[in-house]
Coordinates of C-alpha atoms in Angstrom, one line a residue:
Chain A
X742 CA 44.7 23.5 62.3
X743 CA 41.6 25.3 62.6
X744 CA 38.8 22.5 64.3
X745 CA 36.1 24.3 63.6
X746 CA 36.6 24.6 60.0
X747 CA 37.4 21.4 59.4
X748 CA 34.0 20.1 61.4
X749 CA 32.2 23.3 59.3
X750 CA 33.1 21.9 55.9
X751 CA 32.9 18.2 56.7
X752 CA 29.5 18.9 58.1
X753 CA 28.4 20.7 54.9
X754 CA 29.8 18.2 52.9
X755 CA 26.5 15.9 54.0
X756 CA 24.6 18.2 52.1
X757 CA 23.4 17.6 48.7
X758 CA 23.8 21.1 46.7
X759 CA 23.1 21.2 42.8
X760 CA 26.1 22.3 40.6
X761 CA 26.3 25.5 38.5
X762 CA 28.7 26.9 36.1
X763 CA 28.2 31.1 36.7
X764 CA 30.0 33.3 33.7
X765 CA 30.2 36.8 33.2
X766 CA 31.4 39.1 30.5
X767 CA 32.1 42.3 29.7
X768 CA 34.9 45.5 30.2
X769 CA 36.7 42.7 32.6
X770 CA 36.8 40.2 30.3
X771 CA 35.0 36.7 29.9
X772 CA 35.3 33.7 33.3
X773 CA 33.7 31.3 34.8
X774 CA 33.7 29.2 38.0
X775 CA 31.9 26.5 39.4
X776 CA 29.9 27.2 42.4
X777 CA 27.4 25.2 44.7
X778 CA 26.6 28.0 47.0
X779 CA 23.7 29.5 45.1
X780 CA 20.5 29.7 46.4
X781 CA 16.8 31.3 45.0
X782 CA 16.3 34.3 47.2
X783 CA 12.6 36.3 46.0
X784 CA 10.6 35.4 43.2
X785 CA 7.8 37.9 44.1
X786 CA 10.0 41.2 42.8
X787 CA 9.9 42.6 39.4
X788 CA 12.8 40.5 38.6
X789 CA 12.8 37.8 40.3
X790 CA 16.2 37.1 42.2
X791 CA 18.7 34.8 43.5
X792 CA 22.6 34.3 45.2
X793 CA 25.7 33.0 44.6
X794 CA 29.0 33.1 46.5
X795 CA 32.5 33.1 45.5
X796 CA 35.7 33.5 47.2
X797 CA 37.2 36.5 46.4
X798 CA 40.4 35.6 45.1
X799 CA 38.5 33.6 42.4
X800 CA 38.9 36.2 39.2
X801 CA 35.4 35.6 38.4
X802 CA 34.3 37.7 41.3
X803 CA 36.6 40.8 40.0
X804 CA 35.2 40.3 37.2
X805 CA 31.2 40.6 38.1
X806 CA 31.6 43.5 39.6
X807 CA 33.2 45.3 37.0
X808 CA 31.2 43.3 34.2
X809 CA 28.0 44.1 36.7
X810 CA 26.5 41.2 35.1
X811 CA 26.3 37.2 35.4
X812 CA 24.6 33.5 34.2
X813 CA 23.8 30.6 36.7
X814 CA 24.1 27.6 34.5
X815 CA 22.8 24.7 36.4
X816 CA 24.3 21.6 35.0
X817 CA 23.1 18.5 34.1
X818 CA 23.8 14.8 35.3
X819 CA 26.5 14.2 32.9
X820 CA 28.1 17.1 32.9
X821 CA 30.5 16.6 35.8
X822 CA 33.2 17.0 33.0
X823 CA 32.1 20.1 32.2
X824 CA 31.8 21.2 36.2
X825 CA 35.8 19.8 36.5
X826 CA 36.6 22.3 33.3
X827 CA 35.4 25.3 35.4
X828 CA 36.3 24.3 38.9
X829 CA 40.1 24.0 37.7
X830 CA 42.9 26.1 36.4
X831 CA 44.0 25.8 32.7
X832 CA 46.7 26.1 30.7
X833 CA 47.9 29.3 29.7
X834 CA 46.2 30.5 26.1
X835 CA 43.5 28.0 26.8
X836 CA 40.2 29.0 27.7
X837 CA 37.3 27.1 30.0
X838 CA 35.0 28.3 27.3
X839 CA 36.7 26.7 24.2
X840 CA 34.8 23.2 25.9
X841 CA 31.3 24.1 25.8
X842 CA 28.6 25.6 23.5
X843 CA 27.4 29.2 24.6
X844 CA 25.6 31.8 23.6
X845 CA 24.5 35.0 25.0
X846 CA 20.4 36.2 26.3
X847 CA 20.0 39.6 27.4
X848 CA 22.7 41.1 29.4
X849 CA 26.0 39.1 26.8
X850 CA 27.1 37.1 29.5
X851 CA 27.8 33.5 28.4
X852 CA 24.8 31.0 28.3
X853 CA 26.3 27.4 28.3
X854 CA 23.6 26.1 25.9
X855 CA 23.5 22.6 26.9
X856 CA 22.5 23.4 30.3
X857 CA 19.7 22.5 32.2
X858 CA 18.7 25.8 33.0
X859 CA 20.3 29.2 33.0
X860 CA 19.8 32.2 34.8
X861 CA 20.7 35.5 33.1
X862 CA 21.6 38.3 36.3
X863 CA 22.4 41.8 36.0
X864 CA 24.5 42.5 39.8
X865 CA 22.0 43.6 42.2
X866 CA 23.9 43.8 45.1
X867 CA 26.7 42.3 46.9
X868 CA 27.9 41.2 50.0
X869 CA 31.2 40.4 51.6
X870 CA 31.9 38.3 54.4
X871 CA 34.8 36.6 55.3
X872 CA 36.9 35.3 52.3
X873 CA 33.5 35.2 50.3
X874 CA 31.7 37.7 48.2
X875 CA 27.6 37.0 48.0
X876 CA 26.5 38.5 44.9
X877 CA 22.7 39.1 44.5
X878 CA 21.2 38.6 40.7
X879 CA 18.3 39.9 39.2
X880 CA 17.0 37.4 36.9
X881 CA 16.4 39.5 33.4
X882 CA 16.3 35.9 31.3
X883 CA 15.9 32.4 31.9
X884 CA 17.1 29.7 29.4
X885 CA 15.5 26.5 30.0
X886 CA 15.5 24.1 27.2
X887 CA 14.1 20.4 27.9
X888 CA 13.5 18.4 30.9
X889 CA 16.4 16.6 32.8
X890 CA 18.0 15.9 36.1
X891 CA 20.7 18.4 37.8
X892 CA 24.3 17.5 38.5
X893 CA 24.4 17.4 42.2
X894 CA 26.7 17.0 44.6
X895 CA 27.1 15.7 47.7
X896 CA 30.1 13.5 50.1
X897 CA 32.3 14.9 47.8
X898 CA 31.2 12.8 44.8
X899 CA 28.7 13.8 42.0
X900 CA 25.3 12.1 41.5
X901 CA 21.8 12.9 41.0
X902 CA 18.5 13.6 43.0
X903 CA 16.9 9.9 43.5
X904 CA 13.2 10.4 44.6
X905 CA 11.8 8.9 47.9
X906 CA 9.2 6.2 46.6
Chain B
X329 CA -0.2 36.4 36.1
X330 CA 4.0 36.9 36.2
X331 CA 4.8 34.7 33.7
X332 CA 8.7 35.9 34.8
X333 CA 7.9 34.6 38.2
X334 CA 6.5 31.4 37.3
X335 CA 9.3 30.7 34.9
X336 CA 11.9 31.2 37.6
X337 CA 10.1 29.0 40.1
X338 CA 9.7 26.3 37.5
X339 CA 13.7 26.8 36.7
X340 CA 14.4 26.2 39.8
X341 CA 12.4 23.4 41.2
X342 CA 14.9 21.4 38.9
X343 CA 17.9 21.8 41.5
X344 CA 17.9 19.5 44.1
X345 CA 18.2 20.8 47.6
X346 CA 18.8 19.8 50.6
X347 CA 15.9 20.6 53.6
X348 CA 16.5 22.3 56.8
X349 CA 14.5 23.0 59.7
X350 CA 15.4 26.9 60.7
X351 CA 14.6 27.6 64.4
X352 CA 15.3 30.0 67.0
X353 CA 14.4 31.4 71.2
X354 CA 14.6 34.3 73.2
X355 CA 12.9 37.0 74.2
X356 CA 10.5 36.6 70.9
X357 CA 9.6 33.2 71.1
X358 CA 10.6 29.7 69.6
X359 CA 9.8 29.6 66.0
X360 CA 10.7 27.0 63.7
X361 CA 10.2 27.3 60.1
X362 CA 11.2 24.9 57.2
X363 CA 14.3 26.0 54.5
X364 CA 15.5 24.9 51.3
X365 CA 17.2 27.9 50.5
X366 CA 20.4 27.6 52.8
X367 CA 24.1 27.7 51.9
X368 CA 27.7 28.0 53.0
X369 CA 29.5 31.4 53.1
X370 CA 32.7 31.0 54.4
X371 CA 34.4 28.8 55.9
X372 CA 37.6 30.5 56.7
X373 CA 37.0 33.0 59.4
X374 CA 36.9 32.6 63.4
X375 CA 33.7 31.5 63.0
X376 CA 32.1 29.7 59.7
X377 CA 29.6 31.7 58.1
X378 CA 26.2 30.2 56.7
X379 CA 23.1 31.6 54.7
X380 CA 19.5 31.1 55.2
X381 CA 16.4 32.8 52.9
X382 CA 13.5 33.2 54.4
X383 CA 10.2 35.1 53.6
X384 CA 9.6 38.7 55.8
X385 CA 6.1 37.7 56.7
X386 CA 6.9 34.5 58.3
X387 CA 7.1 34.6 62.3
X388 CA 10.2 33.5 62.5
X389 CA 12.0 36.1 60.7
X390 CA 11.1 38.6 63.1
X391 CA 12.4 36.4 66.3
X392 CA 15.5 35.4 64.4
X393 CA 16.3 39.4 64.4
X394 CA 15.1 40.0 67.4
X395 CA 16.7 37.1 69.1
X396 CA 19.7 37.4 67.3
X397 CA 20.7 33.6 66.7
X398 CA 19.3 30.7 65.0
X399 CA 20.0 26.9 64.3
X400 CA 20.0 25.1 60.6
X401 CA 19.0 21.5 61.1
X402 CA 19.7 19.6 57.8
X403 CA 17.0 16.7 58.2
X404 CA 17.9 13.2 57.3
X405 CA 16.1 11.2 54.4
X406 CA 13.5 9.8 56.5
X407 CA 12.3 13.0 58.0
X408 CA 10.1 14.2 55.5
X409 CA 7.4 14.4 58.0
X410 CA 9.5 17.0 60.4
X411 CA 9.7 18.9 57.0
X412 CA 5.9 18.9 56.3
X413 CA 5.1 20.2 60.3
X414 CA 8.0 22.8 60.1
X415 CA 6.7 23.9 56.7
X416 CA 2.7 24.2 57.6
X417 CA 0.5 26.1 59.8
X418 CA -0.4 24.6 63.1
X419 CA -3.7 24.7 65.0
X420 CA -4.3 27.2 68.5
X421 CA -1.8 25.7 71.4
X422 CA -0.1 23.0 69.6
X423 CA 3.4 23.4 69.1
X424 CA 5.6 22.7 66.3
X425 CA 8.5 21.3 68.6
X426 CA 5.7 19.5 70.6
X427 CA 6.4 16.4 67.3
X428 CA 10.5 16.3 67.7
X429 CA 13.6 15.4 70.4
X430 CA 15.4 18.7 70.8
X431 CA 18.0 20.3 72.9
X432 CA 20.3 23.6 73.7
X433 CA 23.9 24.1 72.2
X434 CA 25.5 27.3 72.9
X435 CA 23.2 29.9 71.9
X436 CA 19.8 27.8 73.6
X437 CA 18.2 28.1 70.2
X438 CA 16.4 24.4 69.8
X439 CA 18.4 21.7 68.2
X440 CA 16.7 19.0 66.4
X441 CA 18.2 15.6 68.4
X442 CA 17.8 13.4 65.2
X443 CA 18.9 15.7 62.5
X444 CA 21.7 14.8 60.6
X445 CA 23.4 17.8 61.3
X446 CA 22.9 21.2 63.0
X447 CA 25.1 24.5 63.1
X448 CA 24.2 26.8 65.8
X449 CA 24.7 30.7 64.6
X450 CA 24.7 33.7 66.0
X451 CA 22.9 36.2 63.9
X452 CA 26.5 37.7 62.0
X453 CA 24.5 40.0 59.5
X454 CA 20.8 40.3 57.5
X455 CA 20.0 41.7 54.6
X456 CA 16.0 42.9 53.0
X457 CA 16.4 41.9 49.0
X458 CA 12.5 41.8 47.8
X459 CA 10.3 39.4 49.7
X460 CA 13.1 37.6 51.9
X461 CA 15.8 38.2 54.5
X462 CA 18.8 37.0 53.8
X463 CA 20.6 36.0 57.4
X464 CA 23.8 35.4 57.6
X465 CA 24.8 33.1 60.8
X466 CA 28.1 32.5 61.9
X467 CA 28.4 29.2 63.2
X468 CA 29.7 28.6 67.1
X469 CA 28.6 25.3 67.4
X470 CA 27.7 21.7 65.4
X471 CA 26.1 18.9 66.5
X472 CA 26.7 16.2 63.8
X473 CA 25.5 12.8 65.6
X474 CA 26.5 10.4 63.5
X475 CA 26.2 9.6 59.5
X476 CA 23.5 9.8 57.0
X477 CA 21.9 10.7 54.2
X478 CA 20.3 13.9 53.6
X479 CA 16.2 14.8 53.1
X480 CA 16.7 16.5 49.2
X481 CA 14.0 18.4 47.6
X482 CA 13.4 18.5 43.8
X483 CA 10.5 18.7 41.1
X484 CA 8.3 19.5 44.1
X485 CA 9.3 15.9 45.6
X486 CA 11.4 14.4 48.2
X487 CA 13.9 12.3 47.8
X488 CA 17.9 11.9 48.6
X489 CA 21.4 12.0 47.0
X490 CA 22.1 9.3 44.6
X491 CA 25.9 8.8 43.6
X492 CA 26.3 8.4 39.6
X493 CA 28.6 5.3 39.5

């Protein structure tokens, strides 16, 4: 029993953070993970960039740094299913992938088409602190089809940003 | 004209996030500054571990390294106002913590009295990536009054969490 923690992630939990898929490819072979930590870091460099962390025993975050490349898929506000595919295990010989549409942008990592918006990284840098690894993007490609509303999340249910009249 | 930058901050102002008032004391000052780009770390060490972005030139990045701790207030839905003073420039001898209720915690950086929650940090590690600093906190204490709904930013509008039935 660890108070502290518990009062951290109940705290956090009052928070409303937008939910991504992030997917990498390469030598280490194709994941993906949900992930609400992400946050926009600079946009004033050449490539513009942003964060996401990931506990390292996920073997997604293996897999960007050997892969040295990543997406940020921001989902939509029906795509909670698709957010549940990628936060859970599967069954063996199944893949996470065979339930969405992707495709690739510059660096092959997988775009999830449908998206609201994807951001395609090459690893700039990364971080690790405690059981988390931050890994910083440079944002070579940005896939943003159509207008919607994000997948957010907040209390620990999913909902959608609701404007203050 | 980067049409790469303008792109990305486009792409982004589709994620809704949560607002935060940054602030911080010591021997360089009280400085307050207001944050979207914020998230959790870790939550599994001695002490929690948190994220805030914020831009090199503002005067607050320099006394949260030089003081070496800092507060993230997560404003409530009605608070849009605290946003907009945290967020702007203020006139000769006025103070920005002259408009809200605050108090000390552990580290006696201020802490907003009516936020909906704040996590007190000691300044655990930084890092330069472009235009921001990256600071990582770790938390040692929270106030969390009471509950609420958060103060969420999207589409360069305020608004809150709305759960999808």
């Amino acid at each position: 029993m660890n108070d502290m923690r518990d009062q951290f992630i109940k705290a956090m939990s009052s928070a409303g953070t937008t939910v991504y898929v992030v997917t990498t490819d390469g030598t280490a072979g194709q994941h993906g993970v949900t992930v609400s930590a992400m946050s926009s870091v600079s946009a004033d460099m050449d490539d513009p960039t942003l964060l996401v962390c990931i506990h390292h025993l996920s073997p997604a975050a293996d897999a960007i740094m050997e892969n040295k490349a990543f997406a940020v898929n921001m989902l939509r506000s029906d795509q909670s299913q698709i957010s549940n595919t990628f936060a859970g295990r599967i069954a063996e010989g199944d893949s996470k992938f065979d339930h969405v549409d992707w495709h690739k942008l510059e660096t092959g990592v997988p775009i999830l088409t449908d998206a609201l918006v994807s951001f395609d990284c090459t690893l700039y840098q990364k971080e690790r602190v405690g059981t988390h690894y931050i890994f910083i993007g440079g944002v070579v490609g940005i896939h943003h089809p159509e207008e919607g509303d994000a997948l957010v999340y907040s209390k620990r249910s999913y909902g959608r940003f609701q404007q203050i009249a």
